[in-house]
PDB file of C-alpha atoms in Angstrom:
ATOM      1  CA  ALA A   1     165.700  71.544  40.344  1.00  0.00           C
ATOM      2  CA  GLN A   2     167.707  70.937  37.271  1.00  0.00           C
ATOM      3  CA  SER A   3     168.880  67.573  36.105  1.00  0.00           C
ATOM      4  CA  VAL A   4     170.857  66.130  33.136  1.00  0.00           C
ATOM      5  CA  THR A   5     170.221  62.900  31.294  1.00  0.00           C
ATOM      6  CA  GLN A   6     172.879  61.384  28.994  1.00  0.00           C
ATOM      7  CA  LEU A   7     170.916  58.867  26.977  1.00  0.00           C
ATOM      8  CA  ASP A   8     173.824  56.503  26.165  1.00  0.00           C
ATOM      9  CA  SER A   9     176.344  55.201  28.635  1.00  0.00           C
ATOM     10  CA  GLN A  10     178.586  53.817  25.972  1.00  0.00           C
ATOM     11  CA  VAL A  11     179.022  54.693  22.264  1.00  0.00           C
ATOM     12  CA  PRO A  12     181.298  52.543  20.102  1.00  0.00           C
ATOM     13  CA  VAL A  13     182.238  53.971  16.733  1.00  0.00           C
ATOM     14  CA  PHE A  14     184.848  53.447  14.015  1.00  0.00           C
ATOM     15  CA  GLU A  15     187.567  55.893  13.380  1.00  0.00           C
ATOM     16  CA  GLU A  16     186.621  58.665  10.853  1.00  0.00           C
ATOM     17  CA  ALA A  17     182.948  58.001  11.382  1.00  0.00           C
ATOM     18  CA  PRO A  18     180.646  60.774  12.664  1.00  0.00           C
ATOM     19  CA  VAL A  19     179.387  60.617  16.271  1.00  0.00           C
ATOM     20  CA  GLU A  20     176.644  62.211  18.276  1.00  0.00           C
ATOM     21  CA  LEU A  21     176.484  62.037  22.056  1.00  0.00           C
ATOM     22  CA  ARG A  22     173.056  62.911  23.437  1.00  0.00           C
ATOM     23  CA  CYS A  23     172.177  65.073  26.366  1.00  0.00           C
ATOM     24  CA  ASN A  24     168.815  66.283  27.595  1.00  0.00           C
ATOM     25  CA  TYR A  25     168.331  68.570  30.580  1.00  0.00           C
ATOM     26  CA  SER A  26     165.346  69.490  32.873  1.00  0.00           C
ATOM     27  CA  SER A  27     165.151  72.921  34.330  1.00  0.00           C
ATOM     28  CA  SER A  28     162.261  75.428  34.966  1.00  0.00           C
ATOM     29  CA  VAL A  29     164.509  78.451  34.293  1.00  0.00           C
ATOM     30  CA  SER A  30     167.014  79.438  31.594  1.00  0.00           C
ATOM     31  CA  VAL A  31     170.201  77.474  31.763  1.00  0.00           C
ATOM     32  CA  TYR A  32     173.832  77.410  30.872  1.00  0.00           C
ATOM     33  CA  LEU A  33     175.141  74.128  29.282  1.00  0.00           C
ATOM     34  CA  PHE A  34     178.470  72.494  29.136  1.00  0.00           C
ATOM     35  CA  TRP A  35     180.390  69.566  27.795  1.00  0.00           C
ATOM     36  CA  TYR A  36     183.507  68.232  29.571  1.00  0.00           C
ATOM     37  CA  VAL A  37     185.809  65.416  28.546  1.00  0.00           C
ATOM     38  CA  GLN A  38     187.693  63.025  30.751  1.00  0.00           C
ATOM     39  CA  TYR A  39     190.612  61.156  29.272  1.00  0.00           C
ATOM     40  CA  PRO A  40     191.680  57.931  31.024  1.00  0.00           C
ATOM     41  CA  ASN A  41     193.247  58.628  34.483  1.00  0.00           C
ATOM     42  CA  GLN A  42     192.878  62.457  34.145  1.00  0.00           C
ATOM     43  CA  GLY A  43     190.534  65.071  35.473  1.00  0.00           C
ATOM     44  CA  LEU A  44     187.780  66.653  33.434  1.00  0.00           C
ATOM     45  CA  GLN A  45     188.496  69.548  30.969  1.00  0.00           C
ATOM     46  CA  LEU A  46     186.083  71.821  29.277  1.00  0.00           C
ATOM     47  CA  LEU A  47     185.159  70.996  25.732  1.00  0.00           C
ATOM     48  CA  LEU A  48     182.604  73.732  25.045  1.00  0.00           C
ATOM     49  CA  LYS A  49     179.853  75.775  26.689  1.00  0.00           C
ATOM     50  CA  TYR A  50     176.749  77.609  25.896  1.00  0.00           C
ATOM     51  CA  LEU A  51     175.954  80.755  27.778  1.00  0.00           C
ATOM     52  CA  SER A  52     173.989  82.756  25.300  1.00  0.00           C
ATOM     53  CA  GLY A  53     173.812  83.895  21.604  1.00  0.00           C
ATOM     54  CA  SER A  54     174.180  81.429  18.825  1.00  0.00           C
ATOM     55  CA  THR A  55     172.780  78.058  19.582  1.00  0.00           C
ATOM     56  CA  LEU A  56     175.541  76.265  17.696  1.00  0.00           C
ATOM     57  CA  VAL A  57     178.583  76.156  19.824  1.00  0.00           C
ATOM     58  CA  LYS A  58     182.019  75.138  18.546  1.00  0.00           C
ATOM     59  CA  GLY A  59     184.623  73.710  20.880  1.00  0.00           C
ATOM     60  CA  ILE A  60     188.079  72.257  20.961  1.00  0.00           C
ATOM     61  CA  ASN A  61     189.199  69.237  18.943  1.00  0.00           C
ATOM     62  CA  GLY A  62     186.516  69.654  16.219  1.00  0.00           C
ATOM     63  CA  PHE A  63     183.490  69.139  18.472  1.00  0.00           C
ATOM     64  CA  GLU A  64     180.305  71.202  18.362  1.00  0.00           C
ATOM     65  CA  ALA A  65     177.060  71.139  20.146  1.00  0.00           C
ATOM     66  CA  GLU A  66     173.582  72.642  19.404  1.00  0.00           C
ATOM     67  CA  PHE A  67     171.366  74.080  22.108  1.00  0.00           C
ATOM     68  CA  ASN A  68     167.719  73.255  21.332  1.00  0.00           C
ATOM     69  CA  LYS A  69     165.421  74.954  23.857  1.00  0.00           C
ATOM     70  CA  SER A  70     162.210  73.405  22.617  1.00  0.00           C
ATOM     71  CA  GLN A  71     163.596  69.862  22.958  1.00  0.00           C
ATOM     72  CA  THR A  72     165.670  70.739  26.032  1.00  0.00           C
ATOM     73  CA  SER A  73     168.686  69.117  24.442  1.00  0.00           C
ATOM     74  CA  PHE A  74     172.411  69.924  23.949  1.00  0.00           C
ATOM     75  CA  HIS A  75     173.705  67.049  21.826  1.00  0.00           C
ATOM     76  CA  LEU A  76     177.520  66.894  21.069  1.00  0.00           C
ATOM     77  CA  ARG A  77     178.706  66.134  17.603  1.00  0.00           C
ATOM     78  CA  LYS A  78     181.929  65.507  15.639  1.00  0.00           C
ATOM     79  CA  PRO A  79     181.873  64.758  11.893  1.00  0.00           C
ATOM     80  CA  SER A  80     184.920  62.491  11.884  1.00  0.00           C
ATOM     81  CA  VAL A  81     186.369  60.965  15.026  1.00  0.00           C
ATOM     82  CA  HIS A  82     189.883  59.942  15.808  1.00  0.00           C
ATOM     83  CA  ILE A  83     191.361  57.206  18.107  1.00  0.00           C
ATOM     84  CA  SER A  84     192.489  59.987  20.461  1.00  0.00           C
ATOM     85  CA  ASP A  85     188.836  60.924  21.004  1.00  0.00           C
ATOM     86  CA  THR A  86     188.326  57.881  23.084  1.00  0.00           C
ATOM     87  CA  ALA A  87     187.276  59.292  26.503  1.00  0.00           C
ATOM     88  CA  GLU A  88     184.310  59.857  28.711  1.00  0.00           C
ATOM     89  CA  TYR A  89     182.120  62.905  28.002  1.00  0.00           C
ATOM     90  CA  PHE A  90     180.022  64.659  30.542  1.00  0.00           C
ATOM     91  CA  CYS A  91     177.175  67.069  29.923  1.00  0.00           C
ATOM     92  CA  ALA A  92     176.430  69.659  32.649  1.00  0.00           C
ATOM     93  CA  VAL A  93     173.889  72.227  33.379  1.00  0.00           C
ATOM     94  CA  SER A  94     173.724  75.364  35.514  1.00  0.00           C
ATOM     95  CA  ASP A  95     170.572  77.330  36.240  1.00  0.00           C
ATOM     96  CA  PHE A  96     170.517  80.967  35.386  1.00  0.00           C
ATOM     97  CA  ASP A  97     169.099  82.021  38.763  1.00  0.00           C
ATOM     98  CA  GLY A  98     169.802  85.248  40.405  1.00  0.00           C
ATOM     99  CA  GLY A  99     169.571  83.681  43.872  1.00  0.00           C
ATOM    100  CA  SER A 100     171.951  80.825  43.049  1.00  0.00           C
ATOM    101  CA  GLN A 101     175.720  80.845  42.442  1.00  0.00           C
ATOM    102  CA  GLY A 102     175.047  78.397  39.648  1.00  0.00           C
ATOM    103  CA  ASN A 103     176.980  75.216  40.521  1.00  0.00           C
ATOM    104  CA  LEU A 104     177.068  72.597  37.820  1.00  0.00           C
ATOM    105  CA  ILE A 105     175.002  69.422  37.781  1.00  0.00           C
ATOM    106  CA  PHE A 106     176.768  66.705  35.806  1.00  0.00           C
ATOM    107  CA  GLY A 107     175.229  63.885  33.783  1.00  0.00           C
ATOM    108  CA  LYS A 108     176.448  60.304  34.392  1.00  0.00           C
ATOM    109  CA  GLY A 109     178.737  60.432  31.321  1.00  0.00           C
ATOM    110  CA  THR A 110     179.036  58.719  28.050  1.00  0.00           C
ATOM    111  CA  LYS A 111     182.085  56.564  27.218  1.00  0.00           C
ATOM    112  CA  LEU A 112     183.120  56.975  23.673  1.00  0.00           C
ATOM    113  CA  SER A 113     185.190  54.186  22.233  1.00  0.00           C
ATOM    114  CA  VAL A 114     186.792  54.873  18.836  1.00  0.00           C
ATOM    115  CA  LYS A 115     187.850  51.652  17.094  1.00  0.00           C
ATOM    116  CA  PRO A 116     190.392  51.442  14.176  1.00  0.00           C
TER     117      PRO A 116
ATOM    118  CA  ASP B   1     200.553  77.905  36.018  1.00  0.00           C
ATOM    119  CA  ALA B   2     200.909  74.323  37.121  1.00  0.00           C
ATOM    120  CA  GLY B   3     197.131  73.791  37.231  1.00  0.00           C
ATOM    121  CA  VAL B   4     195.190  72.364  40.125  1.00  0.00           C
ATOM    122  CA  ILE B   5     197.396  70.214  42.252  1.00  0.00           C
ATOM    123  CA  GLN B   6     196.127  67.325  44.373  1.00  0.00           C
ATOM    124  CA  SER B   7     197.897  64.990  46.744  1.00  0.00           C
ATOM    125  CA  PRO B   8     198.273  62.216  47.221  1.00  0.00           C
ATOM    126  CA  ARG B   9     197.412  60.735  43.812  1.00  0.00           C
ATOM    127  CA  HIS B  10     196.653  57.322  45.352  1.00  0.00           C
ATOM    128  CA  GLU B  11     195.684  56.411  48.904  1.00  0.00           C
ATOM    129  CA  VAL B  12     195.136  52.984  50.277  1.00  0.00           C
ATOM    130  CA  THR B  13     193.966  52.703  53.833  1.00  0.00           C
ATOM    131  CA  GLU B  14     192.045  50.508  56.164  1.00  0.00           C
ATOM    132  CA  MET B  15     188.563  50.954  57.367  1.00  0.00           C
ATOM    133  CA  GLY B  16     188.335  53.249  60.413  1.00  0.00           C
ATOM    134  CA  GLN B  17     191.405  55.278  59.564  1.00  0.00           C
ATOM    135  CA  GLU B  18     191.478  59.036  58.977  1.00  0.00           C
ATOM    136  CA  VAL B  19     192.158  60.137  55.425  1.00  0.00           C
ATOM    137  CA  THR B  20     193.107  63.632  54.399  1.00  0.00           C
ATOM    138  CA  LEU B  21     193.077  64.734  50.748  1.00  0.00           C
ATOM    139  CA  ARG B  22     194.780  67.939  49.660  1.00  0.00           C
ATOM    140  CA  CYS B  23     194.273  70.544  46.961  1.00  0.00           C
ATOM    141  CA  LYS B  24     196.054  73.609  45.750  1.00  0.00           C
ATOM    142  CA  PRO B  25     193.823  75.551  43.313  1.00  0.00           C
ATOM    143  CA  ILE B  26     195.022  77.747  40.496  1.00  0.00           C
ATOM    144  CA  SER B  27     196.269  81.079  41.802  1.00  0.00           C
ATOM    145  CA  GLY B  28     193.755  83.855  41.595  1.00  0.00           C
ATOM    146  CA  HIS B  29     190.689  81.501  41.287  1.00  0.00           C
ATOM    147  CA  ASP B  30     187.809  82.444  43.637  1.00  0.00           C
ATOM    148  CA  TYR B  31     186.014  79.101  43.623  1.00  0.00           C
ATOM    149  CA  LEU B  32     187.066  75.734  44.678  1.00  0.00           C
ATOM    150  CA  PHE B  33     185.061  72.526  44.281  1.00  0.00           C
ATOM    151  CA  TRP B  34     185.396  69.008  45.690  1.00  0.00           C
ATOM    152  CA  TYR B  35     183.840  66.217  43.584  1.00  0.00           C
ATOM    153  CA  ARG B  36     183.667  62.444  44.065  1.00  0.00           C
ATOM    154  CA  GLN B  37     183.409  60.005  41.164  1.00  0.00           C
ATOM    155  CA  THR B  38     182.251  56.429  41.371  1.00  0.00           C
ATOM    156  CA  MET B  39     180.921  53.949  38.874  1.00  0.00           C
ATOM    157  CA  MET B  40     177.623  53.729  40.638  1.00  0.00           C
ATOM    158  CA  ARG B  41     176.872  57.398  41.292  1.00  0.00           C
ATOM    159  CA  GLY B  42     178.949  59.121  38.646  1.00  0.00           C
ATOM    160  CA  LEU B  43     180.404  62.571  39.433  1.00  0.00           C
ATOM    161  CA  GLU B  44     178.973  64.239  42.533  1.00  0.00           C
ATOM    162  CA  LEU B  45     179.660  67.641  43.875  1.00  0.00           C
ATOM    163  CA  LEU B  46     180.532  67.345  47.600  1.00  0.00           C
ATOM    164  CA  ILE B  47     181.171  71.017  48.561  1.00  0.00           C
ATOM    165  CA  TYR B  48     182.365  74.307  47.071  1.00  0.00           C
ATOM    166  CA  PHE B  49     183.964  77.396  48.419  1.00  0.00           C
ATOM    167  CA  ASN B  50     183.878  80.986  47.270  1.00  0.00           C
ATOM    168  CA  ASN B  51     186.847  83.100  48.503  1.00  0.00           C
ATOM    169  CA  ASN B  52     187.637  80.449  51.104  1.00  0.00           C
ATOM    170  CA  VAL B  53     184.006  80.350  52.556  1.00  0.00           C
ATOM    171  CA  PRO B  54     182.015  77.170  52.153  1.00  0.00           C
ATOM    172  CA  ILE B  55     178.881  77.941  50.083  1.00  0.00           C
ATOM    173  CA  ASP B  56     177.126  74.636  49.648  1.00  0.00           C
ATOM    174  CA  ASP B  57     178.014  71.512  51.483  1.00  0.00           C
ATOM    175  CA  SER B  58     174.739  69.638  50.774  1.00  0.00           C
ATOM    176  CA  GLY B  59     176.586  67.061  48.781  1.00  0.00           C
ATOM    177  CA  MET B  60     178.714  66.012  51.728  1.00  0.00           C
ATOM    178  CA  PRO B  61     177.578  62.412  52.388  1.00  0.00           C
ATOM    179  CA  GLU B  62     177.609  62.490  56.263  1.00  0.00           C
ATOM    180  CA  ASP B  63     179.342  63.909  59.223  1.00  0.00           C
ATOM    181  CA  ARG B  64     182.384  61.739  58.670  1.00  0.00           C
ATOM    182  CA  PHE B  65     183.273  64.112  55.854  1.00  0.00           C
ATOM    183  CA  SER B  66     184.614  67.629  56.458  1.00  0.00           C
ATOM    184  CA  ALA B  67     186.338  70.122  54.278  1.00  0.00           C
ATOM    185  CA  LYS B  68     188.322  73.267  55.010  1.00  0.00           C
ATOM    186  CA  MET B  69     189.914  76.012  53.073  1.00  0.00           C
ATOM    187  CA  PRO B  70     192.164  77.981  55.521  1.00  0.00           C
ATOM    188  CA  ASN B  71     193.524  80.191  52.707  1.00  0.00           C
ATOM    189  CA  ALA B  72     193.215  80.891  49.061  1.00  0.00           C
ATOM    190  CA  SER B  73     195.831  78.409  48.039  1.00  0.00           C
ATOM    191  CA  PHE B  74     194.916  75.304  50.099  1.00  0.00           C
ATOM    192  CA  SER B  75     192.037  73.081  50.837  1.00  0.00           C
ATOM    193  CA  THR B  76     191.607  69.682  52.541  1.00  0.00           C
ATOM    194  CA  LEU B  77     188.924  67.063  52.475  1.00  0.00           C
ATOM    195  CA  LYS B  78     188.885  64.803  55.487  1.00  0.00           C
ATOM    196  CA  ILE B  79     187.156  61.560  56.063  1.00  0.00           C
ATOM    197  CA  GLN B  80     187.149  60.202  59.648  1.00  0.00           C
ATOM    198  CA  PRO B  81     186.544  57.317  60.084  1.00  0.00           C
ATOM    199  CA  SER B  82     186.819  55.982  56.547  1.00  0.00           C
ATOM    200  CA  GLU B  83     184.606  53.132  55.255  1.00  0.00           C
ATOM    201  CA  PRO B  84     184.947  50.837  52.268  1.00  0.00           C
ATOM    202  CA  ARG B  85     182.057  52.693  50.548  1.00  0.00           C
ATOM    203  CA  ASP B  86     184.104  55.877  50.579  1.00  0.00           C
ATOM    204  CA  SER B  87     186.343  54.281  47.897  1.00  0.00           C
ATOM    205  CA  ALA B  88     186.267  56.529  44.841  1.00  0.00           C
ATOM    206  CA  VAL B  89     188.231  59.111  42.824  1.00  0.00           C
ATOM    207  CA  TYR B  90     188.090  62.584  44.470  1.00  0.00           C
ATOM    208  CA  PHE B  91     188.583  65.587  42.273  1.00  0.00           C
ATOM    209  CA  CYS B  92     189.289  69.103  43.268  1.00  0.00           C
ATOM    210  CA  ALA B  93     188.540  71.888  40.721  1.00  0.00           C
ATOM    211  CA  SER B  94     188.789  75.654  40.679  1.00  0.00           C
ATOM    212  CA  SER B  95     187.298  78.443  38.603  1.00  0.00           C
ATOM    213  CA  LEU B  96     187.868  82.132  38.298  1.00  0.00           C
ATOM    214  CA  TYR B  97     184.832  84.197  39.218  1.00  0.00           C
ATOM    215  CA  SER B  98     181.860  81.771  39.046  1.00  0.00           C
ATOM    216  CA  PRO B  99     181.001  78.085  38.878  1.00  0.00           C
ATOM    217  CA  ARG B 100     179.941  78.679  35.411  1.00  0.00           C
ATOM    218  CA  ASP B 101     183.452  79.787  34.410  1.00  0.00           C
ATOM    219  CA  THR B 102     185.532  77.034  33.104  1.00  0.00           C
ATOM    220  CA  GLN B 103     186.339  74.696  36.005  1.00  0.00           C
ATOM    221  CA  TYR B 104     189.858  73.331  35.919  1.00  0.00           C
ATOM    222  CA  PHE B 105     190.149  69.891  37.389  1.00  0.00           C
ATOM    223  CA  GLY B 106     193.069  68.323  39.156  1.00  0.00           C
ATOM    224  CA  PRO B 107     194.307  64.839  38.375  1.00  0.00           C
ATOM    225  CA  GLY B 108     192.260  63.417  41.238  1.00  0.00           C
ATOM    226  CA  THR B 109     193.031  61.218  44.314  1.00  0.00           C
ATOM    227  CA  ARG B 110     192.080  57.575  43.947  1.00  0.00           C
ATOM    228  CA  LEU B 111     191.097  56.393  47.433  1.00  0.00           C
ATOM    229  CA  THR B 112     190.781  52.730  48.391  1.00  0.00           C
ATOM    230  CA  VAL B 113     189.533  51.823  51.763  1.00  0.00           C
ATOM    231  CA  LEU B 114     190.001  48.189  52.656  1.00  0.00           C
TER     232      LEU B 114
END
């Protein structure tokens, strides 16, 4: 069975600094990978996803993530954060399994706090 | 489209009472998901439907929880009887053709069981 580990529960950072949110997954088969963002008192929304092709994936709001199969990682990065990026970020994995409908398994989330 | 609609947004009830949470998915979406979010356990998938049929309910905590989808535009999650440990934010989400398609989340229902 697949699983997702988000290595940091909280990441404080100053405005305009770069940030990396780490995500590692465990799966015995090929996977699809996702990052979702949850702003305070809202539901989650998709930030970006990797299904196939280029391992560098660009998403909304200037975020990008790189799929590294050998390290089973899918870290999220942004070169310069804004106050408005303060939110909780969730990494998720879905197995590529012909017998499964591929529901997502979410990590426990990383709270990004951007300070002025 | 108005997005995924959930009601109520907040629910406060007493232990032992029945609670019904409601969800209207995005029109045309084949999949509907119910999630629960708590500080301790994070985001958990409770159950999901494909074309109104429950596919996987292995995440439903116990028999006190039940979910139905009588038609493509409406689903309910019921807890009977409710317990304080059921206090959480419950999200409904929908996706177009597959769970791997973008899942669109509703605003959630914050349930407090006293």
